[in-house]
Tab-separated table of C-alpha atoms in Angstrom:
chain	number	residue	atom	x	y	z
A	662	MET	CA	79.606	83.802	97.674
A	663	ASN	CA	81.719	86.190	98.083
A	664	LEU	CA	84.902	85.956	100.260
A	665	ASP	CA	84.468	89.807	101.624
A	666	THR	CA	81.579	88.958	103.864
A	667	PRO	CA	82.328	87.632	107.380
A	668	ILE	CA	83.845	84.172	107.926
A	669	PRO	CA	83.338	82.224	110.865
A	670	ASP	CA	85.861	81.346	113.358
A	671	ARG	CA	84.628	78.104	113.345
A	672	VAL	CA	81.699	76.035	111.897
A	673	GLU	CA	79.576	73.298	113.734
A	674	LYS	CA	78.390	70.430	112.373
A	675	PRO	CA	74.729	70.168	112.737
A	676	THR	CA	73.167	67.505	114.519
A	677	LEU	CA	70.834	65.528	111.580
A	678	ILE	CA	68.141	63.275	112.170
A	679	TYR	CA	68.405	59.871	111.254
A	680	PRO	CA	64.603	58.286	111.321
A	681	PHE	CA	65.815	54.873	110.506
A	682	GLU	CA	67.724	52.387	112.526
A	683	SER	CA	69.613	50.727	109.470
A	684	ALA	CA	70.105	51.091	105.836
A	685	PRO	CA	69.125	48.337	104.039
A	686	GLN	CA	71.685	45.281	103.235
A	687	PRO	CA	72.896	45.310	99.762
A	688	GLY	CA	70.186	43.745	97.253
A	689	GLN	CA	67.332	44.228	99.855
A	690	SER	CA	64.683	46.897	99.838
A	691	LEU	CA	63.391	48.933	102.968
A	692	GLU	CA	60.142	51.484	102.742
A	693	VAL	CA	60.747	54.836	103.724
A	694	VAL	CA	57.069	55.213	103.103
A	695	PRO	CA	54.155	53.784	101.142
A	696	GLY	CA	55.164	53.513	97.395
A	697	VAL	CA	58.738	54.586	98.047
A	698	LEU	CA	61.664	51.887	98.432
A	699	TRP	CA	64.900	52.455	99.786
A	700	MET	CA	67.659	50.029	97.720
A	701	ARG	CA	71.521	49.925	98.247
A	702	LEU	CA	74.137	48.245	95.854
A	703	SER	CA	77.872	47.556	96.595
A	704	LEU	CA	80.302	49.694	94.797
A	705	PRO	CA	83.789	48.292	94.105
A	706	ILE	CA	85.389	51.246	95.318
A	707	ALA	CA	86.295	53.006	98.552
A	708	LEU	CA	83.194	54.354	98.679
A	709	ASP	CA	81.546	51.044	98.751
A	710	HIS	CA	77.754	51.746	97.869
A	711	ILE	CA	75.081	53.834	96.255
A	712	ASN	CA	71.568	54.180	97.573
A	713	VAL	CA	68.707	54.030	94.514
A	714	TRP	CA	65.142	54.630	94.788
A	715	ALA	CA	61.946	52.628	93.685
A	716	LEU	CA	58.880	54.606	93.214
A	717	GLN	CA	55.670	52.824	92.321
A	718	ASP	CA	54.449	53.857	89.122
A	719	GLU	CA	51.650	53.493	87.107
A	720	GLY	CA	51.969	49.729	86.054
A	721	GLY	CA	54.868	48.792	87.533
A	722	TRP	CA	58.072	50.687	89.347
A	723	ALA	CA	60.079	53.890	88.033
A	724	VAL	CA	63.492	53.620	89.551
A	725	VAL	CA	66.332	56.272	90.256
A	726	ASP	CA	69.727	55.580	89.894
A	727	THR	CA	71.315	51.938	88.635
A	728	GLY	CA	75.059	51.306	90.229
A	729	MET	CA	77.922	50.582	88.600
A	730	ARG	CA	77.971	48.258	85.983
A	731	ASN	CA	79.654	44.881	87.424
A	732	GLU	CA	78.470	40.700	87.809
A	733	THR	CA	77.742	41.833	91.335
A	734	THR	CA	75.115	44.596	90.695
A	735	ILE	CA	73.598	42.492	87.879
A	736	ALA	CA	72.985	39.535	90.289
A	737	ALA	CA	71.557	42.204	92.928
A	738	TRP	CA	69.065	43.995	90.760
A	739	GLN	CA	67.853	40.542	89.556
A	740	GLY	CA	67.390	39.958	93.324
A	741	LEU	CA	66.167	43.189	93.696
A	742	LEU	CA	63.351	43.315	91.256
A	743	THR	CA	61.861	39.636	92.045
A	744	GLY	CA	61.529	40.597	95.625
A	745	LEU	CA	59.823	44.028	95.343
A	746	PRO	CA	56.471	44.224	97.395
A	747	GLN	CA	54.501	43.863	94.089
A	748	PRO	CA	56.869	42.377	91.571
A	749	GLN	CA	55.948	44.246	88.282
A	750	PRO	CA	58.078	45.499	85.460
A	751	LEU	CA	60.354	48.897	85.253
A	752	THR	CA	57.977	51.591	83.902
A	753	ARG	CA	61.076	54.319	83.405
A	754	VAL	CA	64.784	54.637	84.444
A	755	LEU	CA	65.489	58.037	85.712
A	756	VAL	CA	69.457	59.185	86.355
A	757	THR	CA	70.209	62.170	88.607
A	758	HIS	CA	73.767	62.146	86.911
A	759	MET	CA	76.437	60.591	84.502
A	760	HIS	CA	78.905	59.239	86.851
A	761	PRO	CA	79.419	55.552	86.872
A	762	ASP	CA	78.067	54.498	90.026
A	763	HIS	CA	74.651	56.115	89.153
A	764	VAL	CA	74.385	55.571	85.488
A	765	GLY	CA	76.187	52.145	85.164
A	766	MET	CA	73.389	49.760	84.623
A	767	ALA	CA	70.993	52.179	83.292
A	768	GLY	CA	71.464	50.821	79.674
A	769	ALA	CA	70.884	47.458	80.652
A	770	LEU	CA	67.838	47.940	82.759
A	771	THR	CA	66.299	50.126	80.171
A	772	ARG	CA	66.677	47.226	77.259
A	773	GLN	CA	65.465	44.182	80.005
A	774	PHE	CA	61.865	46.215	80.368
A	775	HIS	CA	61.672	47.920	77.056
A	776	CYS	CA	61.384	51.348	79.226
A	777	ARG	CA	62.726	55.177	78.509
A	778	LEU	CA	66.103	56.595	80.378
A	779	TRP	CA	65.230	60.032	81.717
A	780	MET	CA	68.053	61.904	82.051
A	781	THR	CA	69.168	65.804	81.891
A	782	ARG	CA	70.688	66.814	78.155
A	783	GLN	CA	73.732	67.407	79.375
A	784	GLU	CA	74.201	64.596	81.685
A	785	TYR	CA	73.186	62.042	79.129
A	786	LEU	CA	75.297	63.868	76.274
A	787	HIS	CA	78.447	64.168	78.524
A	788	CYS	CA	78.199	60.278	79.461
A	789	ARG	CA	78.027	59.715	75.779
A	790	VAL	CA	81.257	61.612	75.107
A	791	LEU	CA	82.962	59.797	77.831
A	792	ALA	CA	82.104	56.422	77.138
A	793	ALA	CA	83.388	57.172	73.207
A	794	ASP	CA	86.745	57.763	74.934
A	795	THR	CA	86.567	53.892	75.928
A	796	GLY	CA	90.122	52.648	74.455
A	797	ARG	CA	91.318	55.641	73.196
A	798	GLN	CA	94.782	57.235	74.164
A	799	ALA	CA	95.162	60.122	76.610
A	800	PRO	CA	94.849	63.249	74.508
A	801	ASP	CA	97.556	65.923	74.930
A	802	ASP	CA	95.382	68.490	75.694
A	803	ALA	CA	94.652	66.071	79.398
A	804	ILE	CA	98.620	65.498	79.766
A	805	SER	CA	99.101	69.294	79.560
A	806	PHE	CA	96.568	70.020	82.059
A	807	LEU	CA	98.202	67.471	84.315
A	808	GLN	CA	101.163	69.000	83.657
A	809	ARG	CA	100.436	72.292	84.665
A	810	ALA	CA	98.753	71.340	87.864
A	811	GLY	CA	102.720	69.830	88.606
A	812	TRP	CA	102.049	65.929	88.003
A	813	GLY	CA	105.249	64.175	87.785
A	814	GLU	CA	106.054	61.815	84.995
A	815	VAL	CA	104.851	58.862	87.276
A	816	ALA	CA	101.574	59.960	87.926
A	817	ILE	CA	100.749	61.080	84.346
A	818	GLN	CA	101.981	57.390	82.968
A	819	ASN	CA	99.511	56.144	85.119
A	820	TYR	CA	96.960	58.372	83.928
A	821	ARG	CA	97.700	57.312	80.480
A	822	ALA	CA	96.952	53.565	81.317
A	823	ARG	CA	93.899	54.537	83.157
A	824	PHE	CA	92.595	56.670	80.521
A	825	GLY	CA	89.620	55.492	78.687
A	826	HIS	CA	87.908	52.973	81.132
A	827	PHE	CA	84.753	55.074	81.709
A	828	GLY	CA	82.898	52.831	79.341
A	829	LYS	CA	84.233	49.894	81.449
A	830	TYR	CA	81.934	50.687	84.267
A	831	ILE	CA	78.825	51.256	82.086
A	832	HIS	CA	76.374	49.070	79.943
A	833	PRO	CA	75.795	50.818	76.800
A	834	MET	CA	73.868	53.690	76.679
A	835	PRO	CA	69.995	53.871	75.012
A	836	ASP	CA	70.419	55.800	71.570
A	837	SER	CA	67.683	57.774	72.802
A	838	TYR	CA	66.309	59.190	76.075
A	839	ARG	CA	63.744	61.556	77.770
A	840	ARG	CA	64.784	64.666	78.522
A	841	MET	CA	64.481	66.165	82.371
A	842	GLN	CA	64.618	69.525	83.033
A	843	ASP	CA	64.827	72.263	85.767
A	844	GLY	CA	61.503	73.082	86.983
A	845	GLU	CA	59.675	70.099	85.042
A	846	GLU	CA	57.143	68.283	87.181
A	847	ILE	CA	56.702	64.365	86.555
A	848	ARG	CA	53.849	62.537	87.435
A	849	ILE	CA	54.969	59.221	88.610
A	850	GLY	CA	52.205	56.956	89.882
A	851	GLU	CA	49.923	58.921	92.215
A	852	HIS	CA	52.370	61.732	93.106
A	853	VAL	CA	53.925	64.608	91.378
A	854	TRP	CA	57.991	65.423	91.373
A	855	ARG	CA	59.700	68.258	90.568
A	856	VAL	CA	63.123	68.664	89.053
A	857	ILE	CA	65.686	70.747	90.762
A	858	VAL	CA	69.010	71.250	88.405
A	859	GLY	CA	72.646	71.453	90.481
A	860	THR	CA	75.660	71.813	89.298
A	861	GLY	CA	79.258	72.074	90.497
A	862	HIS	CA	79.283	68.099	90.974
A	863	SER	CA	78.422	67.254	87.533
A	864	PRO	CA	76.857	69.301	84.758
A	865	GLU	CA	73.413	69.403	84.898
A	866	HIS	CA	72.203	66.930	87.905
A	867	ALA	CA	68.912	66.155	88.696
A	868	CYS	CA	67.393	65.951	92.215
A	869	LEU	CA	63.667	65.058	92.644
A	870	TYR	CA	61.132	67.041	94.739
A	871	CYS	CA	57.731	65.589	95.910
A	872	PRO	CA	55.736	68.065	98.103
A	873	ASP	CA	53.280	65.910	98.663
A	874	LEU	CA	55.481	63.260	100.463
A	875	LYS	CA	57.716	65.710	101.798
A	876	LEU	CA	60.593	63.824	99.854
A	877	LEU	CA	63.981	65.211	98.353
A	878	ILE	CA	65.640	62.866	95.941
A	879	SER	CA	68.943	64.715	96.602
A	880	GLY	CA	71.431	62.118	94.453
A	881	ASP	CA	75.229	63.874	95.075
A	882	GLN	CA	74.201	67.217	95.485
A	883	VAL	CA	73.388	67.161	99.443
A	884	LEU	CA	75.057	64.177	101.314
A	885	PRO	CA	74.742	64.083	105.380
A	886	ARG	CA	78.027	62.724	106.143
A	887	ILE	CA	80.416	63.466	103.511
A	888	SER	CA	81.102	66.684	100.905
A	889	SER	CA	80.485	66.216	96.791
A	890	ASN	CA	83.575	66.315	95.027
A	891	VAL	CA	83.564	69.671	92.828
A	892	SER	CA	86.236	69.136	90.163
A	893	VAL	CA	87.406	70.948	87.138
A	894	HIS	CA	88.496	68.716	84.355
A	895	PRO	CA	91.074	68.641	81.613
A	896	THR	CA	87.753	69.041	78.588
A	897	GLU	CA	87.025	72.259	80.332
A	898	PRO	CA	90.684	73.774	82.133
A	899	ASP	CA	89.360	77.137	83.055
A	900	ALA	CA	85.908	76.287	84.157
A	901	ASN	CA	84.697	77.301	87.504
A	902	PRO	CA	82.539	74.627	89.497
A	903	MET	CA	82.879	75.775	92.530
A	904	GLN	CA	80.877	78.617	91.524
A	905	ASP	CA	78.062	77.182	90.287
A	906	TRP	CA	78.148	74.180	93.457
A	907	LEU	CA	77.924	77.253	95.745
A	908	ALA	CA	75.145	78.694	93.544
A	909	SER	CA	73.215	75.397	93.627
A	910	LEU	CA	73.193	74.800	97.270
A	911	ALA	CA	71.719	78.228	97.835
A	912	LYS	CA	69.367	77.185	95.389
A	913	LEU	CA	68.570	74.060	96.850
A	914	ARG	CA	67.785	75.898	100.266
A	915	ARG	CA	65.554	78.465	98.413
A	916	GLU	CA	63.285	75.972	96.498
A	917	VAL	CA	63.009	72.860	98.876
A	918	PRO	CA	61.652	73.727	102.472
A	919	ASP	CA	63.301	72.202	105.466
A	920	ASP	CA	60.492	69.689	106.529
A	921	VAL	CA	61.773	67.172	103.826
A	922	LEU	CA	63.083	63.679	104.321
A	923	VAL	CA	66.316	63.545	102.460
A	924	LEU	CA	66.817	60.523	100.383
A	925	PRO	CA	70.857	60.786	99.203
A	926	SER	CA	72.849	58.609	97.009
A	927	HIS	CA	75.365	57.835	99.923
A	928	ASN	CA	74.939	57.450	103.616
A	929	GLU	CA	71.780	57.317	105.005
A	930	CYS	CA	68.532	59.499	105.052
A	931	PHE	CA	68.068	62.424	106.907
A	932	ARG	CA	66.171	65.185	108.221
A	933	GLY	CA	68.005	68.495	108.356
A	934	LEU	CA	68.620	69.700	104.929
A	935	HIS	CA	68.926	73.529	105.474
A	936	ALA	CA	71.432	73.084	108.575
A	937	ARG	CA	73.462	70.563	106.085
A	938	LEU	CA	73.405	72.869	103.662
A	939	ASP	CA	74.313	75.919	105.767
A	940	TYR	CA	76.788	73.973	107.181
A	941	LEU	CA	78.442	72.765	103.498
A	942	MET	CA	78.253	76.291	102.529
A	943	ALA	CA	80.224	77.899	105.673
A	944	SER	CA	82.931	75.252	105.492
A	945	GLN	CA	83.443	75.545	101.772
A	946	LYS	CA	84.023	79.430	102.404
A	947	ARG	CA	86.772	78.903	104.868
A	948	SER	CA	88.151	76.238	102.925
A	949	LEU	CA	88.222	78.879	100.094
A	950	ASP	CA	89.697	81.442	102.937
A	951	ARG	CA	92.524	78.728	104.018
A	952	LEU	CA	93.479	78.316	100.445
A	953	HIS	CA	93.699	81.849	100.222
A	954	LYS	CA	95.439	82.892	102.869
A	955	THR	CA	98.555	80.391	102.047
A	956	LEU	CA	99.021	81.986	98.497
A	957	LYS	CA	100.912	84.845	99.920
A	958	GLU	CA	104.126	82.728	98.300
A	959	PRO	CA	103.355	81.395	94.764
A	960	ARG	CA	102.269	77.755	94.953
A	961	ARG	CA	101.155	74.816	92.409
A	962	VAL	CA	98.060	72.856	92.483
A	963	VAL	CA	99.896	70.084	93.975
A	964	ASP	CA	101.236	71.994	97.041
A	965	VAL	CA	97.659	72.933	98.001
A	966	PHE	CA	96.771	69.389	98.703
A	967	THR	CA	97.539	69.561	102.841
A	968	THR	CA	95.790	73.273	102.809
A	969	LEU	CA	92.571	71.754	101.191
A	970	PHE	CA	92.283	68.108	102.419
A	971	GLY	CA	94.554	67.796	105.540
A	972	ARG	CA	96.954	65.147	104.180
A	973	ARG	CA	99.889	64.235	101.544
A	974	ILE	CA	98.587	62.718	98.886
A	975	ASP	CA	100.803	60.394	97.018
A	976	GLU	CA	101.110	60.280	93.200
A	977	SER	CA	100.891	56.405	93.455
A	978	ASP	CA	97.108	56.727	94.483
A	979	ALA	CA	96.199	57.534	91.036
A	980	GLY	CA	92.253	57.813	91.817
A	981	LEU	CA	93.025	60.076	94.958
A	982	LEU	CA	95.504	62.351	93.235
A	983	ASN	CA	92.891	62.903	90.222
A	984	LEU	CA	89.950	63.941	92.898
A	985	ALA	CA	92.411	66.252	94.446
A	986	THR	CA	93.738	67.812	91.505
A	987	GLY	CA	90.533	68.431	89.817
A	988	GLU	CA	88.821	69.750	93.103
A	989	SER	CA	92.081	71.956	93.898
A	990	VAL	CA	91.835	73.141	90.840
A	991	ALA	CA	88.206	73.907	90.991
A	992	CYS	CA	88.996	76.388	93.876
A	993	LEU	CA	91.985	78.022	92.944
A	994	ASN	CA	89.857	78.601	89.626
A	995	TYR	CA	87.283	79.876	91.875
A	996	LEU	CA	89.817	82.505	93.748
A	997	VAL	CA	91.020	83.761	89.909
A	998	SER	CA	87.366	84.681	89.091
A	999	GLN	CA	86.789	86.647	92.555
A	1000	GLY	CA	90.159	88.644	91.216
A	1001	LEU	CA	91.532	87.188	94.391
A	1002	VAL	CA	94.458	85.653	93.047
A	1003	ARG	CA	96.605	85.290	89.795
A	1004	GLN	CA	98.019	82.263	87.730
A	1005	THR	CA	101.431	82.164	86.265
A	1006	LEU	CA	103.148	79.785	84.155
A	1007	ASP	CA	106.682	78.656	84.765
A	1008	ASP	CA	109.174	78.267	81.756
A	1009	LYS	CA	108.127	74.318	81.932
A	1010	GLY	CA	104.384	75.401	81.872
A	1011	VAL	CA	103.664	74.424	85.731
A	1012	ALA	CA	100.980	76.675	86.716
A	1013	HIS	CA	101.868	79.075	89.921
A	1014	TYR	CA	99.101	80.725	92.276
A	1015	GLN	CA	99.637	83.759	94.166
A	1016	MET	CA	97.514	86.306	96.268
A	1017	ARG	CA	96.885	89.133	94.377
């Protein structure tokens, strides 16, 4: 997406269609179409739920995504499995991407049912790397990244205290897996699902599209009421995930028809995929343009939060500060890549961004 193209004065939110009156209660299931169940699990974070899916398979059920590791989720899964319309074993566990709310229970479920984990390669390997950081001290490269963004000492100390907790939110991963690849067609029971990989929100996020059923399991790539976080992380400070994200939204629009029912990881099932994709792309373009216009004077990463998110973010809110910093850097790196903004470092190593 190029900022030289016309930018709309206003972006209207589309009217989406939500065909179900309500979502299933945590630990319960709801039939979307015959052989496809919608299940919901609680999360101990601000986004308090995740949707997971059960697909009728030969000899049992394939599940897509698993929830975060904790005692509540473990108990919920046992109730879900015994409450399935046809209580049968799990045949495989498919995971859209490596964030803990999606992959957290994968290791436990695959071990319990002696079945395979299905993931894309980058998601599986990235998850293994982050899990290996558990208990490790925050590396100097990460601290330098946060200092360049303008974090103060209190925020950095909070980061040091929280670093390496990823492994606490997931069960140990299986030592082998079945790789999913972009464009691959996977037969699950009576139906074929095509893998459509998106990037930006995570390294190699797998969506699953079934033309026969006109269903798209979208994971976090398309959500109906909220936008997905697109962040730069300390391990790859010069990355340009915003460009990847925008390209992935355009790819989904090309490859998936508008008549699908979208099964997202958060919020409710909806119709209106193309309108939602158009809105996400247009609103992101407006955010980037708004950010660009504020950079007539040099600003640090922490100075653009109000422009991008419409609010100040206190350093004491560690989780939100981390997300806001990652997404702000993603937006700034995108503008730098477009030749619209330059980055300079002051004598303390703090990055300042200014319009060219």
